[in-house]
Coordinates of C-alpha atoms in Angstrom, one line a residue:
X84 CA 0.0 0.0 0.0
X85 CA 2.8 2.4 0.8
X86 CA 4.4 1.5 -2.5
X87 CA 1.2 2.6 -4.4
X88 CA 1.0 5.9 -2.5
X89 CA 4.7 6.6 -3.3
X90 CA 3.9 6.1 -7.0
X91 CA 1.1 8.7 -7.0
X92 CA 2.9 11.2 -4.8
X93 CA 4.1 14.4 -6.5
X94 CA 7.7 15.2 -6.5
X95 CA 8.8 17.9 -4.1
X96 CA 8.5 21.4 -5.6
X97 CA 6.0 20.4 -8.3
X98 CA 3.2 23.0 -8.5
X99 CA 1.4 21.9 -11.7
X100 CA -0.7 18.9 -12.6
X101 CA 1.3 15.9 -13.7
X102 CA 1.2 15.7 -17.6
X103 CA 2.3 12.8 -19.8
X104 CA 5.1 13.8 -22.1
X105 CA 4.1 13.0 -25.6
X106 CA 7.6 13.4 -27.0
X107 CA 8.8 10.3 -28.8
X108 CA 12.1 8.7 -28.4
X109 CA 13.8 6.4 -30.9
X110 CA 12.0 3.1 -30.8
X111 CA 8.5 4.6 -30.1
X112 CA 9.0 5.1 -26.3
X113 CA 8.0 8.1 -24.3
X114 CA 10.4 9.8 -22.0
X115 CA 10.7 7.9 -18.7
X116 CA 8.9 4.9 -20.0
X117 CA 10.3 1.4 -19.9
X118 CA 10.9 -0.3 -23.2
X119 CA 7.9 -2.3 -24.4
X120 CA 8.3 -3.8 -27.8
X121 CA 4.5 -4.1 -28.4
X122 CA 3.7 -0.5 -27.5
X123 CA 6.7 0.7 -29.4
X124 CA 5.6 -1.2 -32.6
X125 CA 2.0 0.1 -32.3
X126 CA 3.1 3.7 -31.9
X127 CA 5.6 3.4 -34.8
X128 CA 2.9 2.0 -37.0
X129 CA 0.4 4.8 -36.0
X130 CA 3.0 7.4 -36.8
X131 CA 3.6 5.8 -40.2
X132 CA -0.1 5.7 -41.0
X133 CA -0.6 9.3 -39.8
X134 CA 2.2 10.5 -42.2
X135 CA 0.6 8.6 -45.1
X136 CA -2.8 10.1 -44.4
X137 CA -1.4 13.6 -44.2
X138 CA 0.4 13.1 -47.5
X139 CA -2.7 11.7 -49.2
X140 CA -4.8 14.6 -48.0
X141 CA -2.3 17.1 -49.4
X142 CA -2.2 15.4 -52.8
X143 CA -6.1 15.3 -52.9
X144 CA -6.2 19.0 -52.2
X145 CA -3.6 19.6 -54.9
X146 CA -5.4 17.5 -57.4
X147 CA -8.7 19.3 -56.7
X148 CA -7.0 22.7 -57.3
X149 CA -5.5 21.4 -60.6
X150 CA -9.0 20.2 -61.6
X151 CA -10.6 23.6 -60.9
X152 CA -7.8 25.4 -62.8
X153 CA -8.4 23.0 -65.8
X154 CA -12.1 23.6 -65.8
X155 CA -11.6 27.4 -65.7
X156 CA -9.2 27.1 -68.6
X157 CA -11.6 25.0 -70.7
X158 CA -14.5 27.3 -69.9
X159 CA -12.4 30.3 -71.0
X160 CA -11.5 28.6 -74.3
X161 CA -15.2 27.8 -74.9
X162 CA -16.2 31.4 -74.3
X163 CA -13.4 32.7 -76.6
X164 CA -14.3 30.2 -79.2
X165 CA -18.0 31.1 -79.2
X166 CA -17.2 34.8 -79.9
X167 CA -17.2 36.0 -83.5
X168 CA -13.7 36.7 -84.9
X169 CA -15.1 38.7 -87.8
X170 CA -16.4 42.3 -87.6
X171 CA -18.8 43.2 -90.4
X172 CA -18.6 46.6 -91.9
X173 CA -20.9 48.4 -94.3
X174 CA -19.2 50.5 -97.0
X175 CA -21.2 53.1 -98.9
X176 CA -19.9 54.0 -102.3
X177 CA -20.8 56.7 -104.8
X178 CA -21.5 56.3 -108.5
X179 CA -17.7 56.2 -109.2
X180 CA -17.2 53.4 -106.7
X181 CA -15.4 55.5 -104.2
X182 CA -16.1 54.8 -100.5
X183 CA -17.9 57.7 -98.9
X184 CA -18.9 56.2 -95.6
X185 CA -17.8 53.2 -93.5
X186 CA -19.4 51.9 -90.4
X187 CA -19.6 48.7 -88.4
X188 CA -22.7 46.6 -89.1
X189 CA -22.8 45.0 -85.7
X190 CA -23.4 48.3 -83.8
X191 CA -26.7 50.0 -84.1
X192 CA -26.5 53.6 -85.3
X193 CA -28.8 56.3 -83.9
X194 CA -31.9 56.2 -86.1
X195 CA -32.8 59.3 -88.0
X196 CA -35.7 61.4 -86.5
X197 CA -37.7 60.9 -89.7
X198 CA -37.3 57.2 -89.5
X199 CA -38.4 57.2 -85.9
X200 CA -41.4 59.4 -86.9
X201 CA -42.5 56.9 -89.5
X202 CA -41.9 53.9 -87.2
X203 CA -43.9 55.3 -84.3
X204 CA -46.8 56.3 -86.6
X205 CA -46.8 52.8 -88.2
X206 CA -46.9 51.2 -84.7
X207 CA -50.0 53.1 -83.7
X208 CA -51.7 52.3 -87.0
X209 CA -50.9 48.6 -86.8
X210 CA -52.1 48.5 -83.2
X211 CA -55.4 50.3 -83.7
X212 CA -56.5 49.3 -87.2
X213 CA -59.3 46.7 -87.7
X214 CA -59.8 45.2 -91.2
X215 CA -61.9 42.3 -92.4
X216 CA -58.8 41.0 -94.4
X217 CA -57.4 38.4 -92.0
X218 CA -54.0 38.2 -93.8
X219 CA -53.6 42.0 -93.7
X220 CA -54.7 42.1 -90.0
X221 CA -52.2 39.4 -89.1
X222 CA -49.3 41.3 -90.8
X223 CA -50.2 44.5 -89.0
X224 CA -50.1 42.6 -85.6
X225 CA -46.8 41.0 -86.5
X226 CA -45.3 44.4 -87.5
X227 CA -46.5 45.9 -84.2
X228 CA -45.0 43.0 -82.1
X229 CA -41.7 43.3 -84.0
X230 CA -41.2 46.6 -82.2
X231 CA -41.9 45.1 -78.8
X232 CA -39.5 43.2 -76.5
X233 CA -40.7 40.5 -74.1
X234 CA -39.5 42.2 -70.9
X235 CA -41.0 45.7 -71.6
X236 CA -44.3 47.0 -70.2
X237 CA -45.5 47.8 -73.8
X238 CA -45.7 44.1 -74.6
X239 CA -48.0 43.4 -71.6
X240 CA -50.2 46.3 -72.6
X241 CA -50.4 45.1 -76.2
X242 CA -51.4 41.6 -75.1
X243 CA -54.1 43.1 -72.9
X244 CA -55.4 45.3 -75.7
X245 CA -55.7 42.5 -78.2
X246 CA -57.1 39.9 -75.7
X247 CA -58.9 41.6 -72.9
X248 CA -62.4 41.8 -74.5
X249 CA -64.0 40.9 -77.8
X250 CA -64.5 44.6 -78.5
X251 CA -60.7 45.1 -78.6
X252 CA -59.9 41.8 -80.4
X253 CA -59.4 42.9 -84.0
X254 CA -60.5 39.5 -85.5
X255 CA -63.7 39.4 -83.5
X256 CA -64.4 43.1 -84.0
X257 CA -63.9 42.8 -87.8
X258 CA -67.0 40.6 -87.9
X259 CA -69.1 43.7 -87.4
X260 CA -66.8 46.7 -87.6
X261 CA -63.7 48.2 -89.3
X262 CA -61.5 50.9 -87.9
X263 CA -59.5 53.4 -89.9
X264 CA -56.6 55.3 -88.4
X265 CA -55.5 58.7 -89.8
X266 CA -52.3 60.0 -88.2
X267 CA -52.5 63.7 -87.6
X268 CA -49.2 64.5 -86.0
X269 CA -46.1 62.8 -84.5
X270 CA -44.2 65.1 -82.2
X271 CA -41.1 64.3 -80.1
X272 CA -41.5 65.4 -76.5
X273 CA -37.9 64.2 -75.6
X274 CA -35.3 62.1 -77.3
X275 CA -37.1 59.0 -75.9
X276 CA -40.7 60.1 -75.7
X277 CA -43.0 60.8 -78.7
X278 CA -46.6 62.1 -78.8
X279 CA -48.9 60.8 -81.6
X280 CA -52.3 62.3 -82.4
X281 CA -54.7 60.6 -84.8
X282 CA -58.2 60.5 -85.9
X283 CA -60.1 57.2 -85.6
X284 CA -63.2 56.3 -87.6
X285 CA -65.3 53.3 -86.9
X286 CA -67.4 51.8 -89.7
X287 CA -69.9 49.0 -89.9
X288 CA -69.5 46.2 -92.5
X289 CA -71.7 48.3 -95.0
X290 CA -69.2 51.2 -94.8
X291 CA -71.3 53.5 -92.6
X292 CA -69.9 55.4 -89.7
X293 CA -71.2 53.9 -86.4
X294 CA -70.2 57.0 -84.4
X295 CA -68.6 60.4 -85.1
X296 CA -64.9 60.3 -85.7
X297 CA -62.9 61.0 -82.6
X298 CA -59.4 62.0 -81.8
X299 CA -56.9 59.9 -79.9
X300 CA -53.5 60.8 -78.3
X301 CA -50.7 58.5 -77.3
X302 CA -47.4 58.9 -75.6
X303 CA -44.7 56.3 -76.5
X304 CA -41.3 55.8 -74.9
X305 CA -38.8 54.3 -77.4
X306 CA -35.3 53.0 -77.3
X307 CA -32.7 51.7 -79.8
X308 CA -31.6 48.1 -79.3
X309 CA -28.4 47.0 -81.0
X310 CA -28.2 43.6 -82.6
X311 CA -26.4 40.8 -80.8
X312 CA -25.4 37.2 -81.6
X313 CA -28.8 36.1 -80.3
X314 CA -30.6 38.4 -82.7
X315 CA -32.3 36.2 -85.4
X316 CA -32.5 36.9 -89.1
X317 CA -36.3 37.2 -88.8
X318 CA -36.0 39.9 -86.1
X319 CA -33.6 41.9 -88.4
X320 CA -36.0 41.7 -91.3
X321 CA -39.0 42.8 -89.2
X322 CA -37.1 45.5 -87.3
X323 CA -33.9 46.3 -89.1
X324 CA -33.2 49.6 -87.3
X325 CA -33.8 48.1 -83.8
X326 CA -36.4 50.7 -82.8
X327 CA -38.4 49.3 -79.8
X328 CA -41.4 50.6 -77.9
X329 CA -40.7 50.4 -74.2
X330 CA -44.0 51.7 -72.9
X331 CA -47.0 53.5 -74.2
X332 CA -50.4 55.0 -73.1
X333 CA -53.3 56.5 -75.0
X334 CA -56.5 58.3 -74.3
X335 CA -59.5 59.7 -76.2
X336 CA -59.5 63.4 -76.7
X337 CA -62.6 65.5 -76.1

């Protein structure tokens, strides 16, 4: 019993809790520990496996980094390869074949005010007209939608105008009425906003006025959209200048 107490008795002058020294000596023994071949072999094996695990983890991290770098490189090559290497130009020549103007064809130029004037007037006419000729009516609707983009408020308003009631649906309305639109004036209020005044006449199928002609006024906000790689050939044919209606509102004038 006295021998056991002596083993657990602190050495004189020790003021800290006894700690086991984890330092290894040659052969896998701790300091102050008797030689034990079984414990030494186990500790040596554990140290060996710990080193292998650390080395494997390091190589796994390195391989993952290399894979990420390779993926980024392949993605960059794909993006660069998908870009056009050719820049189209339009060259205007005179009667003698001399170049008088050169411009890039992939960048939309600012449309002339007269062209915007005609485009805005045509949009109102196509949106408001009603004709018994189904083919002519369809072409008018397609021309109007060619100046609309899916994400703009004007598209939602056009959908509501054509489909909200039978009175506004041009195909249903054409069964009993026709509508003639006469543009009176197209005036720019700002570089992006235009005011259109027109006279609207409603006829029955016999050609008689169903009500007195009335004046309408609309405010349209426009913008110029340049062509991109996603622009289709059909979009270029229907709207070659890229003039789009962002928003519009109209009202009947008294």
